[in-house]
Tab-separated table of C-alpha atoms in Angstrom:
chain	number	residue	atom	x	y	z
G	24	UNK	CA	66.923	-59.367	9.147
G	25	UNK	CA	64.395	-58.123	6.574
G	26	UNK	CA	60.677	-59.384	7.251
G	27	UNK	CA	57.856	-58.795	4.971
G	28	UNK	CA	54.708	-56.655	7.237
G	29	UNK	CA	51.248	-56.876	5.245
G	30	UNK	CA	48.709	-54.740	5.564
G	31	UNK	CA	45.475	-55.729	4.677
G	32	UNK	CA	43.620	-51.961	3.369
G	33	UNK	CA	40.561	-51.472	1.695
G	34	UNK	CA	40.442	-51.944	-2.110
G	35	UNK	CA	44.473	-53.280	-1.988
G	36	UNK	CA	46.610	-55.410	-0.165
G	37	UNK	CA	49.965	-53.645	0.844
G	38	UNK	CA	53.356	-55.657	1.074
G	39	UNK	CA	56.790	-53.878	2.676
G	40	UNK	CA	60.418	-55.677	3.292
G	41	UNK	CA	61.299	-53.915	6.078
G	42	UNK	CA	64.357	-53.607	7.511
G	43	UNK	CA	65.921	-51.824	10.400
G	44	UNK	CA	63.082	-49.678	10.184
G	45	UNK	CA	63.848	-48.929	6.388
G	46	UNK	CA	61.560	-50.247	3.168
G	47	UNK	CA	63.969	-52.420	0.691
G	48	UNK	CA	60.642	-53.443	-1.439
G	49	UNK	CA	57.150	-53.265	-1.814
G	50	UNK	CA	54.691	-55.136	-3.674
G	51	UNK	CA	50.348	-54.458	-4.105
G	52	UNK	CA	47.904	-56.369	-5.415
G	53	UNK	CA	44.061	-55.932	-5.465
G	54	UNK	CA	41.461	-57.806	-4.801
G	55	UNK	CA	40.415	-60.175	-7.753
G	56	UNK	CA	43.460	-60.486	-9.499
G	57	UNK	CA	45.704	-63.148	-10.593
G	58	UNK	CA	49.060	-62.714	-9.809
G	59	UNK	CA	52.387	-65.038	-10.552
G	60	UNK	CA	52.132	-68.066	-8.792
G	61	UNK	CA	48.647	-68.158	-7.788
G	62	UNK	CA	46.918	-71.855	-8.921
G	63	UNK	CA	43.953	-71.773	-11.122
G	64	UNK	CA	41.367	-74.199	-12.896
G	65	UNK	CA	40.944	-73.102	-16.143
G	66	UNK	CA	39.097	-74.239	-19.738
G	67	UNK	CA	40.630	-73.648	-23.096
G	68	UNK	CA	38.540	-71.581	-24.997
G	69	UNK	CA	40.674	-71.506	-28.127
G	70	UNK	CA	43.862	-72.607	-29.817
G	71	UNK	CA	46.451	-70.695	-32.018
G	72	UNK	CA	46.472	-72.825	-35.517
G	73	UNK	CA	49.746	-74.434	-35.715
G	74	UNK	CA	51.267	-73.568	-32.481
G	75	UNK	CA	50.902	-74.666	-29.003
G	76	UNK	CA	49.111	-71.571	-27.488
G	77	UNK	CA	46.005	-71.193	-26.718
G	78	UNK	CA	43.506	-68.571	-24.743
G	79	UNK	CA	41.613	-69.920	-21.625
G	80	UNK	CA	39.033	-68.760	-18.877
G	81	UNK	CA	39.406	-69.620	-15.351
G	82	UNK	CA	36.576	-70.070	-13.216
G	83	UNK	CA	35.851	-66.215	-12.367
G	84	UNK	CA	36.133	-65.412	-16.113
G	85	UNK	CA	39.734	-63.856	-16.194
G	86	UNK	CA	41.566	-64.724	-19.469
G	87	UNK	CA	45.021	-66.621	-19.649
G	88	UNK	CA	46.888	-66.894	-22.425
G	89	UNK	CA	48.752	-70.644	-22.040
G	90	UNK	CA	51.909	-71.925	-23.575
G	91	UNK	CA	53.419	-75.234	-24.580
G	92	UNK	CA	49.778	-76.696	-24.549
G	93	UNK	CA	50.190	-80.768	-24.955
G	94	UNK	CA	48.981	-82.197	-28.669
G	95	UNK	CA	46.109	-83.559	-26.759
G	96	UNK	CA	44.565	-81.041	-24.754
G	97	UNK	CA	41.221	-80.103	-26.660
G	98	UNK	CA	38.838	-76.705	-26.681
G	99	UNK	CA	36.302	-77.094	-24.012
G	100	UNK	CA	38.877	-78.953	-21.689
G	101	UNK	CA	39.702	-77.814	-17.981
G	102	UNK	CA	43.266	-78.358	-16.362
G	103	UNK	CA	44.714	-76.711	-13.513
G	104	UNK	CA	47.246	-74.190	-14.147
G	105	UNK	CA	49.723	-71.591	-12.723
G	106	UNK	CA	49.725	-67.927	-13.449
G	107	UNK	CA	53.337	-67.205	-14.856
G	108	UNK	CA	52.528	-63.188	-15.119
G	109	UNK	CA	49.525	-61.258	-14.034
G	110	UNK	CA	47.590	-59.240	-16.609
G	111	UNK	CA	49.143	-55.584	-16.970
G	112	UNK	CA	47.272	-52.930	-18.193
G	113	UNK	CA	49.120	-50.397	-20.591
G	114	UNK	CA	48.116	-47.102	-22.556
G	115	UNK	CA	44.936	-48.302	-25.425
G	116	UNK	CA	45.531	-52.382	-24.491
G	117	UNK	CA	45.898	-54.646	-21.758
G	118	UNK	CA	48.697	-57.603	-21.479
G	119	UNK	CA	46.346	-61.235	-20.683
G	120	UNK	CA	47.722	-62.517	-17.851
G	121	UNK	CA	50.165	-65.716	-18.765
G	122	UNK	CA	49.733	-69.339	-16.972
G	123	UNK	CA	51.376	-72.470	-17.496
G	124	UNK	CA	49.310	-76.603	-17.201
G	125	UNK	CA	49.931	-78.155	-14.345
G	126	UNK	CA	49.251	-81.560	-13.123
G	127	UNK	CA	50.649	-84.849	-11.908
G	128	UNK	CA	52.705	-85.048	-14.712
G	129	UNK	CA	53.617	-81.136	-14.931
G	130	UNK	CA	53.846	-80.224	-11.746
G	131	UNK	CA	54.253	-76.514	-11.038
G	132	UNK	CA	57.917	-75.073	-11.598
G	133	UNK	CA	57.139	-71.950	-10.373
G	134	UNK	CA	57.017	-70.742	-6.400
G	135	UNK	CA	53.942	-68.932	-5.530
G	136	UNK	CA	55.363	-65.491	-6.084
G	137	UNK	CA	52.278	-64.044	-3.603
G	138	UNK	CA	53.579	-65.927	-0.724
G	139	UNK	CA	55.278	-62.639	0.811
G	140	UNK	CA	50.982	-61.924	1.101
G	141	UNK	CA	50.446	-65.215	2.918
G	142	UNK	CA	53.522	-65.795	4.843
G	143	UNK	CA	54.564	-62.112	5.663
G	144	UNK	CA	53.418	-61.083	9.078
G	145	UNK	CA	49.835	-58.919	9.364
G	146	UNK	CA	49.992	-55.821	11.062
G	147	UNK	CA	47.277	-53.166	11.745
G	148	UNK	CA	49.364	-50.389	10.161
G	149	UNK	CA	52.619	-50.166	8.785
G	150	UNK	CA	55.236	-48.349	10.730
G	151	UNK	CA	54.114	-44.193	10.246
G	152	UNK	CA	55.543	-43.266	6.906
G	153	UNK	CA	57.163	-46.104	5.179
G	154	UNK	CA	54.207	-46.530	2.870
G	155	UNK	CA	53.732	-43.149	2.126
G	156	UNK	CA	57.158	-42.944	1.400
G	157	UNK	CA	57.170	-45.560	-1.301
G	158	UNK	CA	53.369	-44.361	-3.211
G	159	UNK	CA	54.763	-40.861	-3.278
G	160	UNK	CA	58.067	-41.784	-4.982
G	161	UNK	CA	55.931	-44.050	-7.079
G	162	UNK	CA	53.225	-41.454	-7.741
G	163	UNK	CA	55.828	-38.888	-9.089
G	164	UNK	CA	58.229	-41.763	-10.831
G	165	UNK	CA	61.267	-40.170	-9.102
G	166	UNK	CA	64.136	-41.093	-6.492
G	167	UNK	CA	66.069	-38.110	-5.232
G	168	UNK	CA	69.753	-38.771	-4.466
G	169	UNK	CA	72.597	-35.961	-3.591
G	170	UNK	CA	73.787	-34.080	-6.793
G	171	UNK	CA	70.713	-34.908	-8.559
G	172	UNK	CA	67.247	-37.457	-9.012
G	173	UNK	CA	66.276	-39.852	-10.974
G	174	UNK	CA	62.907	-40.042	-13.191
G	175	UNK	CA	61.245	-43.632	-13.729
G	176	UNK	CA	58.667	-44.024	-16.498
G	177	UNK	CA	57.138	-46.601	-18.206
G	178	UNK	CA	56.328	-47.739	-21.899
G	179	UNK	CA	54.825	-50.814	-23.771
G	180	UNK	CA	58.353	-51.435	-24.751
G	181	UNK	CA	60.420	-51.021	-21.145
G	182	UNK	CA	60.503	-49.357	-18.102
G	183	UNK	CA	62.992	-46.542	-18.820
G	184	UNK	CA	65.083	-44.304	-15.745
G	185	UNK	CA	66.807	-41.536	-16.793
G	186	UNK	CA	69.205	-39.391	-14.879
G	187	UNK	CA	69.506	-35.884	-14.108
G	188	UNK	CA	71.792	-33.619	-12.106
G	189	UNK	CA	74.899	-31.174	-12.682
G	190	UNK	CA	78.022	-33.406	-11.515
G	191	UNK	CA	80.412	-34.968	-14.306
G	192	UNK	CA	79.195	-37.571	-16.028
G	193	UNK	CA	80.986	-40.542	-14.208
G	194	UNK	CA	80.107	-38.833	-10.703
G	195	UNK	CA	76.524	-38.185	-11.624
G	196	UNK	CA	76.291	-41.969	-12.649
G	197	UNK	CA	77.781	-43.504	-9.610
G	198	UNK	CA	76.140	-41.298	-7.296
G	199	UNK	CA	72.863	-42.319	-8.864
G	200	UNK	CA	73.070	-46.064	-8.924
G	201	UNK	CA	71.950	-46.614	-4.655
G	202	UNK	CA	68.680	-44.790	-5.614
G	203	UNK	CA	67.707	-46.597	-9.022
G	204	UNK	CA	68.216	-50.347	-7.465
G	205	UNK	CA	66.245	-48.576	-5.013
G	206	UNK	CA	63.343	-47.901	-7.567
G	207	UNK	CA	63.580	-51.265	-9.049
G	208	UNK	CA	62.767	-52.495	-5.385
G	209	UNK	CA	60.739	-50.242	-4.020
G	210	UNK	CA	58.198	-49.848	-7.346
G	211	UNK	CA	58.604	-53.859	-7.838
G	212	UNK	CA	59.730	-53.378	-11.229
G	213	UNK	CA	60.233	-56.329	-14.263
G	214	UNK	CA	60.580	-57.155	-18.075
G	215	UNK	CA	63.182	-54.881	-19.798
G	216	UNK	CA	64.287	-51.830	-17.879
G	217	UNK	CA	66.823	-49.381	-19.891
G	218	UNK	CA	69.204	-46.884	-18.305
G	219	UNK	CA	70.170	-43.671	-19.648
G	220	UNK	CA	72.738	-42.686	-17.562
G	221	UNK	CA	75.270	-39.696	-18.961
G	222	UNK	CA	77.980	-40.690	-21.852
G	223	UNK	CA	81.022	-41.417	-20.093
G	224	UNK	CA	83.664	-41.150	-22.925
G	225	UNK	CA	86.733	-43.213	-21.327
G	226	UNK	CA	86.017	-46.653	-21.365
G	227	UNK	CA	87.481	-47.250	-17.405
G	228	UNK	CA	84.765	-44.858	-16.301
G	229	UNK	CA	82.151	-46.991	-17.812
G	230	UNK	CA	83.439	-49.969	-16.264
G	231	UNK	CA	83.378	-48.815	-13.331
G	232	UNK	CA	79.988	-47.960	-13.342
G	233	UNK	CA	79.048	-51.375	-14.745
G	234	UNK	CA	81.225	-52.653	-11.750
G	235	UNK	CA	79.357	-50.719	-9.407
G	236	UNK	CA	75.239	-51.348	-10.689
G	237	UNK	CA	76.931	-55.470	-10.352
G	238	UNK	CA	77.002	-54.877	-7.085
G	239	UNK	CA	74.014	-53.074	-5.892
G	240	UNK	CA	71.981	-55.566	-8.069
G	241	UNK	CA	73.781	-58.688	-6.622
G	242	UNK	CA	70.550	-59.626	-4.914
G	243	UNK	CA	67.925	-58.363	-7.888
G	244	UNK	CA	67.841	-61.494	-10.138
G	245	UNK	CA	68.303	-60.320	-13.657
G	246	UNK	CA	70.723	-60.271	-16.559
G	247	UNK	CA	72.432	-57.135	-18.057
G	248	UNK	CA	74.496	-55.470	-21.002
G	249	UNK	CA	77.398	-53.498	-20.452
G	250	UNK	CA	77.032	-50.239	-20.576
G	251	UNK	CA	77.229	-48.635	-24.046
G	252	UNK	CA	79.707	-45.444	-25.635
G	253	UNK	CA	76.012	-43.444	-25.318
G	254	UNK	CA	75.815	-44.217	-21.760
G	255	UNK	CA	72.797	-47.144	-22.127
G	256	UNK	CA	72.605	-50.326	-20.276
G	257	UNK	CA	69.444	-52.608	-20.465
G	258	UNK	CA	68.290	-55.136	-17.799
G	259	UNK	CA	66.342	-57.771	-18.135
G	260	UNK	CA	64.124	-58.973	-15.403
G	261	UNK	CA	61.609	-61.748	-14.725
G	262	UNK	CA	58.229	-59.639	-15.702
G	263	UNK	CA	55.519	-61.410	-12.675
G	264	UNK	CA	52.392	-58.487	-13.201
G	265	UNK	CA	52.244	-54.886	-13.190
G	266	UNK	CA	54.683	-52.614	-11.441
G	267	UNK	CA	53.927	-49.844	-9.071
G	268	UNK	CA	54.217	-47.126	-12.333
G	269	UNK	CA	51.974	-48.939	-14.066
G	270	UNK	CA	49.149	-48.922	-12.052
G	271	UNK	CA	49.341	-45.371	-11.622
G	272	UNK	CA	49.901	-45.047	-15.105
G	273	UNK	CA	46.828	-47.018	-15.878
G	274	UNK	CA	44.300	-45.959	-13.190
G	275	UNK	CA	45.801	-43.003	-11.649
G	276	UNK	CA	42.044	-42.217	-10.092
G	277	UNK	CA	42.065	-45.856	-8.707
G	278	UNK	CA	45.348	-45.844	-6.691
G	279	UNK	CA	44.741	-42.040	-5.425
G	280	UNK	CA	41.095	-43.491	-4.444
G	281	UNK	CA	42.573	-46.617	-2.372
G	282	UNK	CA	44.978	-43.839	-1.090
G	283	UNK	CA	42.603	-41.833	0.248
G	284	UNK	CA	41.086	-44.548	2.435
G	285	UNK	CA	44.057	-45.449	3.701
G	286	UNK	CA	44.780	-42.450	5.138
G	287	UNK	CA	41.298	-41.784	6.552
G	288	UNK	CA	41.625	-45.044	8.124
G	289	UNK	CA	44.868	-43.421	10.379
G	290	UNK	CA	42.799	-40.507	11.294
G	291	UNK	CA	42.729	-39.761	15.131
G	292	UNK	CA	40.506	-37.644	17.494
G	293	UNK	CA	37.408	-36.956	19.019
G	294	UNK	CA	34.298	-37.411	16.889
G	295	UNK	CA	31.351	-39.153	15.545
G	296	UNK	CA	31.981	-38.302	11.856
G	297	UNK	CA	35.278	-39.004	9.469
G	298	UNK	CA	35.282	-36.598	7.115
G	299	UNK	CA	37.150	-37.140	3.943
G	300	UNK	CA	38.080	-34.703	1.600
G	301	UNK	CA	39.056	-35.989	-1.796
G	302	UNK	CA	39.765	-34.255	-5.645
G	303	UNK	CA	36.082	-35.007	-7.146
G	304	UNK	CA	37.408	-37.326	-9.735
G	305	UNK	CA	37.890	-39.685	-7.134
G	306	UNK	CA	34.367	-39.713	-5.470
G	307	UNK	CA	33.133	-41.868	-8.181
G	308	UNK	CA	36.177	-44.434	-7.517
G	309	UNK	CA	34.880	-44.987	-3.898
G	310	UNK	CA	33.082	-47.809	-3.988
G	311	UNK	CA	30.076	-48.198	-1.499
G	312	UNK	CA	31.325	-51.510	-0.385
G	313	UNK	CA	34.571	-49.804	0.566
G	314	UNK	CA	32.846	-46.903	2.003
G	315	UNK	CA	30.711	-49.052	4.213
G	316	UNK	CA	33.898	-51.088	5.413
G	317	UNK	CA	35.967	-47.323	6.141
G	318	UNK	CA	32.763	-46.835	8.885
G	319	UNK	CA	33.063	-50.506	10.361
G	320	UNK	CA	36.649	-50.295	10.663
G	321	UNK	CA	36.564	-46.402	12.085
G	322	UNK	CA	33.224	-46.762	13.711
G	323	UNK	CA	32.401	-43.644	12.688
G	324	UNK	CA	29.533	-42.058	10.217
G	325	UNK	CA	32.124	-41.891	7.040
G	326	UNK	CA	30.899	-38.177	4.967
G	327	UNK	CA	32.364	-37.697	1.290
G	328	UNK	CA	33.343	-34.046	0.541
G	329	UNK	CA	35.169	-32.512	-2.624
G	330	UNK	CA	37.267	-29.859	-3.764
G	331	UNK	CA	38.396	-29.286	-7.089
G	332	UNK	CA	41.112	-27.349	-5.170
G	333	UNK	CA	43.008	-30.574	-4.381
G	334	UNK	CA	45.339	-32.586	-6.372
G	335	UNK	CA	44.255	-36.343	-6.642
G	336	UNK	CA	47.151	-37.050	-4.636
G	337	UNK	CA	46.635	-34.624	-2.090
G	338	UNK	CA	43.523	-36.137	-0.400
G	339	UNK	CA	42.716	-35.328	3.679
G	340	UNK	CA	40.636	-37.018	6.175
G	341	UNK	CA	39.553	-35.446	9.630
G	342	UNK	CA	37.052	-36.925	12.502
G	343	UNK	CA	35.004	-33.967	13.761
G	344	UNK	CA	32.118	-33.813	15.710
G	345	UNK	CA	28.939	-33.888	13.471
C-alpha cells in the first residue's frame, strides 16, 4: 500500500508516495503559498466589465483571480473562497493564483488538494535517497530508461517530453512510456503536456503505443489524443500550482538554496560547527531565519562558506570541530 511520508524542511515542505520502498509521486510547497484546495477569505478588489471575473486579495495580500462571480457581489466585498490553482511563476510573468466563492449556498466542490500535507504521516527524514532521487531528476528535467532517456521541459504553452535513444521508432516509444508516467508523477506535473515521441509510420504501431501510455496512465486522471502520423500526443491534466520544473525553472537559486539545508541537516559526526559549503549565488538565498533554525535543529554553530568551484546543485555540508 502506498502512504504519503512528509517531511517538514526548512524553507519547503516535502511530500513522497512511497511504496515498497519506491517514490510513485512527490509534491512541495513553501511556506506562504496558496495551493489548490486551501480555504481563504478574500475581498474583491475589481471586476472585469461585462463578465463575471474579477481580481481579489486575501487577507495576507496574495491576489486571486475569481470566476463565475454572482450579479451581486460588489468591489470592497469579502467572501470565503477556495483556491482552484496556485499562482505559477513562468519566464517575464507570473500566473495569479485561481479561487472559486464559497459559502452556504456554494459550498466548496473541490477536495483540499494539500491534504496529502495534513493527513500524510510526518517523519524526521525520508528514507536515504528517495528525495534526492526525485530533485535530481527534476533538477536536470530527465528520466533515464534502457535504450535511451527522456528530457522534460517546460513552456508558457505546455510541459513538453521529448524522447531520445537509438532503438526503432516503435521500440524506442514503448520502452520509454514506464519512465515518462514516471515524470508526470514524480515532478507533479498538470495543464497540457505534449509528447514527441518518434514517427511511427504504420498505423498498428501507433496504436499500440496509444494502447500502452492507456495503461500506465490508468491511475493519472487526464484526457488524451491519439497519437498523431508525426508521432505527437497531447494530455490534458487538471493544472493545481506549479510543477517541480517550474520552480526550478523560475528560482533555480531558491530550490538549490532549500537543497542545501536539507542536506546539511543529514550531516553526521563529531563536532561543534556544521559547515556548509554552497555555489555563492546561493549565500544570499539563505535566509537568516532559516539559518538560525539549521543551528536549533543541528545544535551546532551553522558557518556559511563558498566556492565558485561548485555547481548550484552540487552543495556539501560537513560538522568539524571548530
Amino acid at each position: 500500500m502506498a502512504d504519503w511520508l512528509i517531511e517538514r524542511g526548512i524553507g519547503e515542505e516535502r511530500a513522497l508516495l512511497v511504496e515498497n520502498g519506491d517514490v510513485i509521486a512527490a509534491k512541495l510547497r513553501w511556506p506562504g503559498e496558496l495551493y489548490c484546495g486551501k480555504p481563504a477569505l478574500a475581498k474583491l478588489v475589481s471586476k472585469q466589465s461585462g463578465s463575471r471575473r474579477g481580481l481579489a486579495v486575501d487577507d495576507d495580500g496574495n491576489e486571486l483571480l475569481i470566476d463565475k462571480l454572482p450579479a451581486n457581489v460588489q468591489e470592497g466585498q469579502s467572501f470565503g473562497v477556495q483556491v482552484t490553482r496556485a499562482a505559477i511563476a513562468e519566464r517575464g510573468r507570473l500566473k495569479r493564483a485561481t479561487a472559486q466563492i464559497v459559502n452556504k449556498d456554494r459550498p466548496a466542490q473541490l477536495p483540499d488538494q494539500g491534504n496529502c500535507f495534513a493527513l500524510g504521516a510526518n517523519v524526521h527524514r525520508f528514507p536515504a535517497g528517495l528525495w534526492d532521487e526525485v530533485w535530481s531528476a527534476a533538477s536536470s528535467g530527465s528520466i533515464a530508461f534502457a535504450g535511451g532517456e527522456i528530457l522534460v521541459s517546460t513552456t508558457p504553452a505546455m510541459t513538453v517530453i521529448d524522447i531520445d535513444g537509438d532503438a526503432r521508432p516503435r521500440d524506442l516509444a514503448l520502452a520509454a512510456i514506464p519512465a515518462i508516467a514516471q515524470a508526470l508523477r514524480w515532478f507533479d506535473i498538470g495543464g497540457s503536456v505534449g509528447i514527441d515521441f518518434p514517427s511511427i509510420a504504420e498505423k498498428a504501431g501507433r496504436k499500440e503505443v496509444d494502447s500502452a501510455l492507456e495503461n500506465a496512465l490508468g491511475d493519472w486522471p487526464h484526457e488524451r489524443t491519439a497519437m498523431n502520423g508525426f508521432g505527437f500526443v497531447q494530455l490534458v491534466a487538471r493544472l493545481e500550482g506549479p510543477s517541480l520544473l517550474h520552480r526550478f525553472a523560475a528560482s533555480r537559486t531558491g530550490m538549490c538554496a532549500r537543497m542545501a539545508l536539507c542536506r546539511a541537516e543529514m550531516a553526521e559526526g563529531a563536532g561543534a560547527v556544521l559547515l556548509v559549503t554552497v555555489h555563492p549565488a546561493l549565500k544570499a538565498k539563505l535566509k537568516p531565519d532559516w539559518l538560525a533554525q539549521l543551528a536549533r535543529r543541528t545544535g551546532k554553530q551553522v558557518r556559511i562558506e563558498t566556492s565558485a568551484a561548485l555547481a548550484l546543485e552540487a552543495s556539501q555540508a560537513q560538522i568539524i570541530g571548530a
